[in-house]
PDB file of C-alpha atoms in Angstrom:
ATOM      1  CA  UNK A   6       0.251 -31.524 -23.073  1.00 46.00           C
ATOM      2  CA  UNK A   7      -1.404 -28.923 -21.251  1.00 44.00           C
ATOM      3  CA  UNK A   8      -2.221 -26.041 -23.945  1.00 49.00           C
ATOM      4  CA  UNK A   9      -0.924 -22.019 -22.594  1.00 47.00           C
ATOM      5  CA  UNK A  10      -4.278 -21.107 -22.363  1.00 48.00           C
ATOM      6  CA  UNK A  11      -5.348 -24.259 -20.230  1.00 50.00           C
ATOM      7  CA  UNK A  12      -2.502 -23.275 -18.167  1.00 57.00           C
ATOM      8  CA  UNK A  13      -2.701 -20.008 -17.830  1.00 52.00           C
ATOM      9  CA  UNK A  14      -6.631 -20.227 -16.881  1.00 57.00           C
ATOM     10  CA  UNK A  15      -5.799 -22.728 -14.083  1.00 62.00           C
ATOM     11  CA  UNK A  16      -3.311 -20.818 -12.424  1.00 56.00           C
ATOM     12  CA  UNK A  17      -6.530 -17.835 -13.066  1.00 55.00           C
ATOM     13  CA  UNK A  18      -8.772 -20.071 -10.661  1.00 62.00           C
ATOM     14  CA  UNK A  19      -5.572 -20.912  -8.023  1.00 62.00           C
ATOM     15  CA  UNK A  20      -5.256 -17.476  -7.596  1.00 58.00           C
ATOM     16  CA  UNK A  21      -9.217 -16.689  -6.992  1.00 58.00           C
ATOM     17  CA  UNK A  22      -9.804 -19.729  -4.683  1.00 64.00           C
ATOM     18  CA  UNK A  23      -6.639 -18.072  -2.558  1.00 63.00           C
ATOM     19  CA  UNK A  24      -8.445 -14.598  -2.000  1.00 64.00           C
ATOM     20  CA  UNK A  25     -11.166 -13.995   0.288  1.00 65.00           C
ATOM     21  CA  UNK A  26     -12.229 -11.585  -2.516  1.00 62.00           C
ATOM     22  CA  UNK A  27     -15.733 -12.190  -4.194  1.00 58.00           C
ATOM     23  CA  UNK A  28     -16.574 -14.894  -6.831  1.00 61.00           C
ATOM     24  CA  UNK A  29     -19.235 -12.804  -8.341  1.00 57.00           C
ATOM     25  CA  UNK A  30     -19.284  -9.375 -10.160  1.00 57.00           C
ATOM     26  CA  UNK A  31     -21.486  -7.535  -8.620  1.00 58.00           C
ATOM     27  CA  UNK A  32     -19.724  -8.662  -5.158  1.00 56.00           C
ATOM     28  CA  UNK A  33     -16.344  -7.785  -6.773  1.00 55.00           C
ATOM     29  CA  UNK A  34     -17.413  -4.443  -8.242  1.00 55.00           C
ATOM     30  CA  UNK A  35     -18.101  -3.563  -4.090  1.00 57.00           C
ATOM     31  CA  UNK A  36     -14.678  -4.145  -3.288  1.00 56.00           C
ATOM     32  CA  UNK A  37     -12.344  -1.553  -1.397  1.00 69.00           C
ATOM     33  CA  UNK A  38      -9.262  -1.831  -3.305  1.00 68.00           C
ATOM     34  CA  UNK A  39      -6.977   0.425  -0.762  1.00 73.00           C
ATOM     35  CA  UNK A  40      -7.526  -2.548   1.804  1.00 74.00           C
ATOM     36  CA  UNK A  41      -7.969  -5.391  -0.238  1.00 78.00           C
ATOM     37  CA  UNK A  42      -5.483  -5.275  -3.057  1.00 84.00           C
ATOM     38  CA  UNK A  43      -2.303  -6.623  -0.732  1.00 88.00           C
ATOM     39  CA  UNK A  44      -4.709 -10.151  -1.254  1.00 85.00           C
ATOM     40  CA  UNK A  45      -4.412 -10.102  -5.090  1.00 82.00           C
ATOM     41  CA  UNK A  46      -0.537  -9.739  -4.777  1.00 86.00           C
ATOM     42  CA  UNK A  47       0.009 -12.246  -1.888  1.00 86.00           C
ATOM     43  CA  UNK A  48      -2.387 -14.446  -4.037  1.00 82.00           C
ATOM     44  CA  UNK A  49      -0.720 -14.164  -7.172  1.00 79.00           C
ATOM     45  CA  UNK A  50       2.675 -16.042  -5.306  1.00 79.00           C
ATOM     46  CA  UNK A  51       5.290 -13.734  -7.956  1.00 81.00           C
ATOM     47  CA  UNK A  52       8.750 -12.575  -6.436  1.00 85.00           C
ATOM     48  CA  UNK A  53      10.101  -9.117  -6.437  1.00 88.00           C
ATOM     49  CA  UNK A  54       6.769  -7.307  -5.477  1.00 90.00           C
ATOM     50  CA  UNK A  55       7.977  -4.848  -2.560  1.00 93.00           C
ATOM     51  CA  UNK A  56       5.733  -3.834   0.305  1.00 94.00           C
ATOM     52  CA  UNK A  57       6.494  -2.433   3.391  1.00 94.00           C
ATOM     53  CA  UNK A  58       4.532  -3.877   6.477  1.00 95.00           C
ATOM     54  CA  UNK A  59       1.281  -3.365   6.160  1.00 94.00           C
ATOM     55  CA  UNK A  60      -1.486  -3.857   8.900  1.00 93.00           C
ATOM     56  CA  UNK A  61      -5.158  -3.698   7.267  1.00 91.00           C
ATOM     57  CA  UNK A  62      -8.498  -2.755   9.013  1.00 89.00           C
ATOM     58  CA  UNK A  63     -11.635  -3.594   8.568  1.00 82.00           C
ATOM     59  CA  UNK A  64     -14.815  -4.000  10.632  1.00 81.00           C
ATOM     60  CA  UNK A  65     -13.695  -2.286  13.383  1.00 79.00           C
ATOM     61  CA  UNK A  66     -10.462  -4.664  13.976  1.00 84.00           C
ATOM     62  CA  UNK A  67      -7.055  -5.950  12.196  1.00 88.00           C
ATOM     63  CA  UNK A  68      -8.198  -8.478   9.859  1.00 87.00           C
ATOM     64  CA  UNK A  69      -4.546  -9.137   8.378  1.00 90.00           C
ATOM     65  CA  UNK A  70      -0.482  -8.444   8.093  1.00 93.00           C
ATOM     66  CA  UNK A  71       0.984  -8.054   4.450  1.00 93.00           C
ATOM     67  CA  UNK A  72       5.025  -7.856   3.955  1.00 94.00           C
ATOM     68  CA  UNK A  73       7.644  -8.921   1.478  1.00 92.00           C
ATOM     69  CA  UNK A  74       9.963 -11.622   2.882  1.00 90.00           C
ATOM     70  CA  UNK A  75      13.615 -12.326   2.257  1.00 88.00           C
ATOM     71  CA  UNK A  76      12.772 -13.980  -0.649  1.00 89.00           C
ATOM     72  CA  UNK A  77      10.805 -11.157  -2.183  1.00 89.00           C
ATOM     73  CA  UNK A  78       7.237 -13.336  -2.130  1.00 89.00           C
ATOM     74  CA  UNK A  79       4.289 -11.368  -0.399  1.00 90.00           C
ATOM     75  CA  UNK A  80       3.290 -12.796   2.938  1.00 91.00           C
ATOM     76  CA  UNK A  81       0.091 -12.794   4.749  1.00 90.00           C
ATOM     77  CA  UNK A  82      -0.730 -12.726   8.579  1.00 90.00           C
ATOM     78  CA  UNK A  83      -3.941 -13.574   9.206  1.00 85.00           C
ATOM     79  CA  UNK A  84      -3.870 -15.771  12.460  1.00 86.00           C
ATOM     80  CA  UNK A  85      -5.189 -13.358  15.353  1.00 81.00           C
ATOM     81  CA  UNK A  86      -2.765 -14.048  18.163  1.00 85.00           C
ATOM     82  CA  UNK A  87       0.019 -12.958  15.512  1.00 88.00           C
ATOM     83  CA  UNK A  88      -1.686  -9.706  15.028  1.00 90.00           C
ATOM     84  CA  UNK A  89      -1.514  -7.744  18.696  1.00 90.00           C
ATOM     85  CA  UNK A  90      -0.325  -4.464  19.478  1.00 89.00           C
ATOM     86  CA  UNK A  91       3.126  -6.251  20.320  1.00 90.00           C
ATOM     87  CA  UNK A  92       3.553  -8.155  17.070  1.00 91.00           C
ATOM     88  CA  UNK A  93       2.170  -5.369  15.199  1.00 92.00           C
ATOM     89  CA  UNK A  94       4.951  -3.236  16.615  1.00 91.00           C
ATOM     90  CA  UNK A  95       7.545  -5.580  16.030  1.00 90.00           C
ATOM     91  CA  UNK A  96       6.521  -6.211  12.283  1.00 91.00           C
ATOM     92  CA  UNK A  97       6.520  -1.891  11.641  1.00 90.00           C
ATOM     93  CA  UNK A  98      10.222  -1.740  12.854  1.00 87.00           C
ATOM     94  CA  UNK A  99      11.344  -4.669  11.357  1.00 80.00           C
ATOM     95  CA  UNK A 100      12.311  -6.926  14.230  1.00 61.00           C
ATOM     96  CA  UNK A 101      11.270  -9.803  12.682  1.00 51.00           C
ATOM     97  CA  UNK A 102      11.947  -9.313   8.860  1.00 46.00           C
ATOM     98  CA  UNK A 103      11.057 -12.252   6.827  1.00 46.00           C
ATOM     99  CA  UNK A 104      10.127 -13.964  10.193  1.00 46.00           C
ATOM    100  CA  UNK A 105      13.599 -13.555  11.326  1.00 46.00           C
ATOM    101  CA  UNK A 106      14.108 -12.114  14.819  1.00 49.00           C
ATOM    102  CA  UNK A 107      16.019  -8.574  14.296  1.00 52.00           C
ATOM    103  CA  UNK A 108      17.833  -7.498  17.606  1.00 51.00           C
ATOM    104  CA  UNK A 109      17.642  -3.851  16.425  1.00 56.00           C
ATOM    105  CA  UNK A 110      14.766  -1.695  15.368  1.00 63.00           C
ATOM    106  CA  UNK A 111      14.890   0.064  11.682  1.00 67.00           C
ATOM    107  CA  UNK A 112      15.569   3.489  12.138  1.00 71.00           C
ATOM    108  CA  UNK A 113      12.734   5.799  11.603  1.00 72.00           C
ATOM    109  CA  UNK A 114      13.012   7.351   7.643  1.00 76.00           C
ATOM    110  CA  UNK A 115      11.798  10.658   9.186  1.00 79.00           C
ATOM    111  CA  UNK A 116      11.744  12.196  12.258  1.00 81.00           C
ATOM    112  CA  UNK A 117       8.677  11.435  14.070  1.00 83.00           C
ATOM    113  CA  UNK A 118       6.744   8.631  11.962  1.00 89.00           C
ATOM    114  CA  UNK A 119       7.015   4.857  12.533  1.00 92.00           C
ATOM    115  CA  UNK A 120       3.987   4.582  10.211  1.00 94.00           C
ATOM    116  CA  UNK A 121       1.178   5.915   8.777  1.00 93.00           C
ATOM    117  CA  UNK A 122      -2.660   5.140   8.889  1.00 93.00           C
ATOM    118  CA  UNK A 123      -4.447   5.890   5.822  1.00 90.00           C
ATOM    119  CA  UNK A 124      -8.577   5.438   4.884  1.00 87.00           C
ATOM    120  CA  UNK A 125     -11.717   6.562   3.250  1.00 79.00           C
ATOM    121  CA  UNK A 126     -12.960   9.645   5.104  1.00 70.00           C
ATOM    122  CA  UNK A 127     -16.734  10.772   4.568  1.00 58.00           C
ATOM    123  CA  UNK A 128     -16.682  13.191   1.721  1.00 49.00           C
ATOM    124  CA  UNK A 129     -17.890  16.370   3.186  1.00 49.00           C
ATOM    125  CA  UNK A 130     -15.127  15.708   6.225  1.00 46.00           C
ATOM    126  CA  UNK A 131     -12.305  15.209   3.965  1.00 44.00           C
ATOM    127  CA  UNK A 132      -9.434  17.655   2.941  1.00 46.00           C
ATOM    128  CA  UNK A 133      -9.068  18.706  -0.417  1.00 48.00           C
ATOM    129  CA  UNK A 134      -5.858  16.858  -1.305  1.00 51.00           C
ATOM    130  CA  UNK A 135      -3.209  16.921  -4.403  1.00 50.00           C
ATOM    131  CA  UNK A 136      -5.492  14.370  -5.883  1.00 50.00           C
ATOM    132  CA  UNK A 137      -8.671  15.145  -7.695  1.00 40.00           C
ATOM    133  CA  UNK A 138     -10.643  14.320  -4.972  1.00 44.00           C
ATOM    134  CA  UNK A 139     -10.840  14.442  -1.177  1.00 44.00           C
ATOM    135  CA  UNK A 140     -11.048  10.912  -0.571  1.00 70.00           C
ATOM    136  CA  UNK A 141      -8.535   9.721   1.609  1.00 79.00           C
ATOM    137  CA  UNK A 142      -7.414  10.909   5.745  1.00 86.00           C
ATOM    138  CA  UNK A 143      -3.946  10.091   6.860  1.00 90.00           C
ATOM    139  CA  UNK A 144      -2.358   9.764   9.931  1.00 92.00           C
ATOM    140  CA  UNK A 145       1.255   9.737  10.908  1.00 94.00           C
ATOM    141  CA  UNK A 146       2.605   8.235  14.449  1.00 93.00           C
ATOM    142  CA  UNK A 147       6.050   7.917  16.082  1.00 92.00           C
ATOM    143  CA  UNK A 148       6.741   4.749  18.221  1.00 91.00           C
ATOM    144  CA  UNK A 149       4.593   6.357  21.071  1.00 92.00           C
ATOM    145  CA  UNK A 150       1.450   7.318  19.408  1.00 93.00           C
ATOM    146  CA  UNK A 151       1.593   4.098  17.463  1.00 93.00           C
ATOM    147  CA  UNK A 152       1.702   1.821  20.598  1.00 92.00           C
ATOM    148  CA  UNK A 153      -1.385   4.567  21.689  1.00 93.00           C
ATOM    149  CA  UNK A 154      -3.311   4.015  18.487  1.00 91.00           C
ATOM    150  CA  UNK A 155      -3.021  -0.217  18.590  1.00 92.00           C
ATOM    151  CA  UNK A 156      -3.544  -0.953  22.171  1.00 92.00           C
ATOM    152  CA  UNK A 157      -6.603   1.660  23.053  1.00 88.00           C
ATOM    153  CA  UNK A 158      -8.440   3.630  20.578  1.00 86.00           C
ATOM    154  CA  UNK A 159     -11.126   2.469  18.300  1.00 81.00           C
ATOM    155  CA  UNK A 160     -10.344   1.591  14.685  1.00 78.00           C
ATOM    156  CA  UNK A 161     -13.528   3.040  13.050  1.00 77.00           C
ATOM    157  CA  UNK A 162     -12.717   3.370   9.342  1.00 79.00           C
ATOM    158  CA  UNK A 163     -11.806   0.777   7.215  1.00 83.00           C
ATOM    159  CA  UNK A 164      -7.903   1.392   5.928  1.00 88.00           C
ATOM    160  CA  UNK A 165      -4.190   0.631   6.378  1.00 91.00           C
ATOM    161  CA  UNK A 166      -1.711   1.110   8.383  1.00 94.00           C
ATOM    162  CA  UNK A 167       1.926   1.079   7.048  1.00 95.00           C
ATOM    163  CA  UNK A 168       5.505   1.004   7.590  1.00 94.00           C
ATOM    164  CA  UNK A 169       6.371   4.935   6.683  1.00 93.00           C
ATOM    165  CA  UNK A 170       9.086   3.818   3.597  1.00 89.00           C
ATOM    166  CA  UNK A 171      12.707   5.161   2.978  1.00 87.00           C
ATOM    167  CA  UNK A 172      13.067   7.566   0.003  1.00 89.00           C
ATOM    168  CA  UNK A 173      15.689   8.474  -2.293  1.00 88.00           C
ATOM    169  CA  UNK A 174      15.092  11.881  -3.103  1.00 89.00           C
ATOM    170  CA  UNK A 175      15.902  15.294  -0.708  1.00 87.00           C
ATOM    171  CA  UNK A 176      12.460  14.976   0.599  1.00 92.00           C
ATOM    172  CA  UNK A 177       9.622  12.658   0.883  1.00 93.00           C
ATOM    173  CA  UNK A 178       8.356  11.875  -2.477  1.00 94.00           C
ATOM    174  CA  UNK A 179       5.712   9.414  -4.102  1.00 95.00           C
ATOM    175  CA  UNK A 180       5.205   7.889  -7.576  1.00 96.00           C
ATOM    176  CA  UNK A 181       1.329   7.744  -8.664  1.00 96.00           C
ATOM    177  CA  UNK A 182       0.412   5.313 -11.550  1.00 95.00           C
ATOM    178  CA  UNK A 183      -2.906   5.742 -13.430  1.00 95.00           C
ATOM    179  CA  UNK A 184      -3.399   2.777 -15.581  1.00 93.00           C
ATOM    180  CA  UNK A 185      -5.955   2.180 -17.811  1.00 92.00           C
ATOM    181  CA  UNK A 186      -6.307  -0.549 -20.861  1.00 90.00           C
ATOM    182  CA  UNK A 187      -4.847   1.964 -23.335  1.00 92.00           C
ATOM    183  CA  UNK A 188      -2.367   3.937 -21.065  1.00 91.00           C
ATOM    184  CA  UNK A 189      -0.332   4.228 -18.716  1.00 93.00           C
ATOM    185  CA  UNK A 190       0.594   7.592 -17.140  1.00 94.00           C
ATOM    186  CA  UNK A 191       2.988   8.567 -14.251  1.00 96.00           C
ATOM    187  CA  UNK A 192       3.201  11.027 -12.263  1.00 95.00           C
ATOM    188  CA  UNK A 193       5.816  12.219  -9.179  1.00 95.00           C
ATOM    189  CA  UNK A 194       5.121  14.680  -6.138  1.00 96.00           C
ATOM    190  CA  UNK A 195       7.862  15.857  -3.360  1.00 95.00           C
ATOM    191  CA  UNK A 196       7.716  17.648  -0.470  1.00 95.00           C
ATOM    192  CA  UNK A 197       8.400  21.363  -0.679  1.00 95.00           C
ATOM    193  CA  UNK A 198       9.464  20.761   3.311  1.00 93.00           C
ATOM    194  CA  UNK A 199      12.941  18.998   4.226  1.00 89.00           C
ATOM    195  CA  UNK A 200      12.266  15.660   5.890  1.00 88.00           C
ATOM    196  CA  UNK A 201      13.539  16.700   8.899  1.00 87.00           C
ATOM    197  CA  UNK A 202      13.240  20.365   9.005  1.00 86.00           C
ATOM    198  CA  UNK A 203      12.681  21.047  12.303  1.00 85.00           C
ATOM    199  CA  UNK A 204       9.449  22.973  14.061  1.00 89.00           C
ATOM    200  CA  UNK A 205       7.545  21.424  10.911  1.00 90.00           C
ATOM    201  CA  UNK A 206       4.758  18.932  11.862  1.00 91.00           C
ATOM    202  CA  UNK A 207       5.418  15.497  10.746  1.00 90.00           C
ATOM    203  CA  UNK A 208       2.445  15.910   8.893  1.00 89.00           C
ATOM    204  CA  UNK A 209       3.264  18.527   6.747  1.00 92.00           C
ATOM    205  CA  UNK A 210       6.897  16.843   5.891  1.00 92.00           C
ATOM    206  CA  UNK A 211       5.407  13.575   5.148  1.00 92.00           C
ATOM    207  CA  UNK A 212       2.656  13.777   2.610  1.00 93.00           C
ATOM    208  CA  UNK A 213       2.823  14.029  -1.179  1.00 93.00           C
ATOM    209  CA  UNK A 214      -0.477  13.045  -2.900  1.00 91.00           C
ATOM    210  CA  UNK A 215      -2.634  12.946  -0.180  1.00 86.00           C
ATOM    211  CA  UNK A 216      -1.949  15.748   1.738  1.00 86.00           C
ATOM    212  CA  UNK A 217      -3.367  19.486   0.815  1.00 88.00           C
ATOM    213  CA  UNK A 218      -2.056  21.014  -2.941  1.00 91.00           C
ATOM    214  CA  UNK A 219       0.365  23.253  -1.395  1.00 92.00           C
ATOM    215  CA  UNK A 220       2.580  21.179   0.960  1.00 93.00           C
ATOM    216  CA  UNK A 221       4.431  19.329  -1.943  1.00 95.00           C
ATOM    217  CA  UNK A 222       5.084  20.052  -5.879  1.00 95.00           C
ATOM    218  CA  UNK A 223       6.098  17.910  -9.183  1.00 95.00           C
ATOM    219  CA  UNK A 224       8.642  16.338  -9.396  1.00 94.00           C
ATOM    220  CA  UNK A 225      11.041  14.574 -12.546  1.00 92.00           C
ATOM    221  CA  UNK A 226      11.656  11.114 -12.878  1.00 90.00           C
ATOM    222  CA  UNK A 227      14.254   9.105 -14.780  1.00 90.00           C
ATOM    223  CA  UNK A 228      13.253   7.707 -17.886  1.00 91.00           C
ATOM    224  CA  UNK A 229      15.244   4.583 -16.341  1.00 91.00           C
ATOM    225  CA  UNK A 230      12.927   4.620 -13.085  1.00 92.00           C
ATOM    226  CA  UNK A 231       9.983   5.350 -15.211  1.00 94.00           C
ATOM    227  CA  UNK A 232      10.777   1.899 -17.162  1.00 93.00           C
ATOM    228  CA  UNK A 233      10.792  -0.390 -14.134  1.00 93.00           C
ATOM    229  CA  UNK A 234       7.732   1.168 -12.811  1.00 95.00           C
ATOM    230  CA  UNK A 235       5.893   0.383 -16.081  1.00 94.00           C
ATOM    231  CA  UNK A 236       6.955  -3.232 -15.621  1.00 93.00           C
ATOM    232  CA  UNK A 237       6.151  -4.229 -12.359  1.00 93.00           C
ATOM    233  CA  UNK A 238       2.724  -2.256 -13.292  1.00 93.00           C
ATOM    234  CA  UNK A 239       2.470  -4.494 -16.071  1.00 91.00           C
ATOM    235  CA  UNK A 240       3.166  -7.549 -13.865  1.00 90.00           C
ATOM    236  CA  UNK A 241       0.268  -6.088 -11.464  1.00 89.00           C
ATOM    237  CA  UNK A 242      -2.383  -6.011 -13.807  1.00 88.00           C
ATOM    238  CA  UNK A 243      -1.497  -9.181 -14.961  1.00 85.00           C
ATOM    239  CA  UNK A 244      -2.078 -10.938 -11.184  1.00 79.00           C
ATOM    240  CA  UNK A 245      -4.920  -8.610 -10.594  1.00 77.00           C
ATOM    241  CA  UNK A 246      -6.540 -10.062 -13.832  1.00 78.00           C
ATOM    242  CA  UNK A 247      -6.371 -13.449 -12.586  1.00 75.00           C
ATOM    243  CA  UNK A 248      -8.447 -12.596  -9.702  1.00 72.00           C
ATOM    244  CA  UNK A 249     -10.924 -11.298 -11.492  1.00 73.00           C
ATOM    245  CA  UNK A 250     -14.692 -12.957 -12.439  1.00 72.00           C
ATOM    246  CA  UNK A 251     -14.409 -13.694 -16.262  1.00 73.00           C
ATOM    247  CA  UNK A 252     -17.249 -10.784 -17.231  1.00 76.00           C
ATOM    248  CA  UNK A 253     -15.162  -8.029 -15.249  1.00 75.00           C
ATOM    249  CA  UNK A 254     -12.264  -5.681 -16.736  1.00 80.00           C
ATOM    250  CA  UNK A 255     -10.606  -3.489 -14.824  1.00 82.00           C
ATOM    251  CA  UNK A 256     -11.004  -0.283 -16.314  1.00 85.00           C
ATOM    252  CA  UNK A 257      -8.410   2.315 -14.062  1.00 87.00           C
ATOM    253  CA  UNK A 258      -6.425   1.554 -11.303  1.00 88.00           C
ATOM    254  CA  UNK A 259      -4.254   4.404  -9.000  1.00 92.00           C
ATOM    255  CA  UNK A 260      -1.198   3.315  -8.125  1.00 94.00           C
ATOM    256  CA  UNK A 261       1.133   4.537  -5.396  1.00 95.00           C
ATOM    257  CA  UNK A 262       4.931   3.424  -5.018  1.00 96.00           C
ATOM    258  CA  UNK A 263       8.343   5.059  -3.721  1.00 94.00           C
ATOM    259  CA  UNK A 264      11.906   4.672  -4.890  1.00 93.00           C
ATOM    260  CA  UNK A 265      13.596   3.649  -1.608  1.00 88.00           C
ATOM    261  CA  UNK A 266      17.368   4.757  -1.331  1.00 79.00           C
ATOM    262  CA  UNK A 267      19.165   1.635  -2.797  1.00 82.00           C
ATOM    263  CA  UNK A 268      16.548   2.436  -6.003  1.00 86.00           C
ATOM    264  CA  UNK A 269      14.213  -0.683  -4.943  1.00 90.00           C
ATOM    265  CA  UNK A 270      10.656  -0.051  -5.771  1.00 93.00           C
ATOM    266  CA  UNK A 271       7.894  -0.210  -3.152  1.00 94.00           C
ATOM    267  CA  UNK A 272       4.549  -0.334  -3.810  1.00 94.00           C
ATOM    268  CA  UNK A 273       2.625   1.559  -1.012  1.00 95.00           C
ATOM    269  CA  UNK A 274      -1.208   1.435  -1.904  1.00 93.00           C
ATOM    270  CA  UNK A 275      -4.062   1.023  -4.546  1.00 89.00           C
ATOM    271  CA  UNK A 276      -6.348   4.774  -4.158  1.00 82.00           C
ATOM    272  CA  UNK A 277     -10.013   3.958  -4.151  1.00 66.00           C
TER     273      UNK A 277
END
């Protein structure tokens, strides 16, 4: 019989042989975790990991699709005639949830935004954000701007773009992990602007975390909500372990998720 550490070292190499990710450490230690993390959790083939759609960039062009189907496994879209402005679209409104045709678009969460598009930003042209550092630009589009920003301009910075998620508080909130070996520490902004609140730019009632200090404040969270967070973090490290070359630990990883209105947890993005 096959011994639990046998076992659990050959599911270890399944999951690296499904990644594109590097084999080697100082390849790995390279990696751009806001793009590239979707392919540990597709990899790792677990249920109940929730992602909206999420398109990522890199070198200049979509290189894949990442979404949580019916069946709450992680999906991956990789084939390029399944990745044009069209399908693209149809994926950020949920037409085709699952790979099930959807008559009906969702319904936008927030006046305005469809989606967001979120990557590295050279340092000195960055904003100083909530964060500690000014390392990440975002971008929000309605339907319009969207269908602007797939079919014509130029995708210069590696990133993600991503289905803007329903929340369950008053305002637009987010949930930030920071998660090292010995701890685990969370942490929740909001929106000081209503979601809707009209003659407010979109994109000063969307952001939490990375948007400037002032546009959103702390915010509690239930010792319940807390508890589920910790778990599926738990679960995380776990498949992100697997993926790993044997002489790398991972020694901090920023997590982002929201608590959508029927109290399911999404996970939105690893910060770099």
């Amino acid at each position: 019989a096959m011994s639990k550490k046998e076992d659990a070292t050959k599911v270890a190499d399944k999951v690296r042989k499904k990644t594109h990710l590097p084999r080697d450490s100082q390849g790995f230690i390279r990696v751009q975790w806001l793009e590239n993390f979707y392919e540990t959790l597709y990899a790792s083939n677990e249920r109940d990991i929730h992602i909206p759609f999420t398109v990522v960039f890199q070198y200049r062009r979509i290189y894949a699709a990442y979404y949580t189907d019916n069946e709450g496994y992680v999906q991956k879209v990789d084939k390029i005639a399944e990745l044009g402005p069209d399908q693209v679209m149809e994926g950020l409104k949920d037409l085709s949830p699952g790979g099930a045709k959807s008559a009906h678009p969702k319904p936008q969460p927030i006046e305005g935004c469809r989606a967001y598009y979120i990557y590295a930003k050279k340092h000195e042209d960055a904003f100083p954000t909530a964060d500690t550092g000014p390392d990440l630009s975002v971008e929000f589009f309605d339907d319009s701007s969207l269908s602007h920003f797939l079919t014509y301009r130029g995708k210069e910075n590696n990133g993600i773009l991503q289905q803007f998620q329903e929340f369950s508080t008053p305002a637009v909130s987010t949930v930030r992990a920071y998660w090292t070996p010995h701890y685990c520490s969370l942490e929740t902004r909001i929106n000081v602007n209503p979601a809707n609140a009209p003659h407010t730019p979109v994109s000063e009632r969307a952001v939490t975390f990375e948007g400037e200090l002032h546009h959103s404040m702390p915010y509690p969270l239930s010792g319940r909500v807390e508890e589920r967070i910790q778990g599926l973090i738990d679960r995380m490290v776990t498949y992100m372990s697997a993926c790993l070359p044997n002489n790398v630990k991972i020694q901090l990883m920023i997590l982002n998720f929201r608590i959508g209105a029927s109290g399911k947890v999404w996970f939105l993005y690893c910060s770099p």
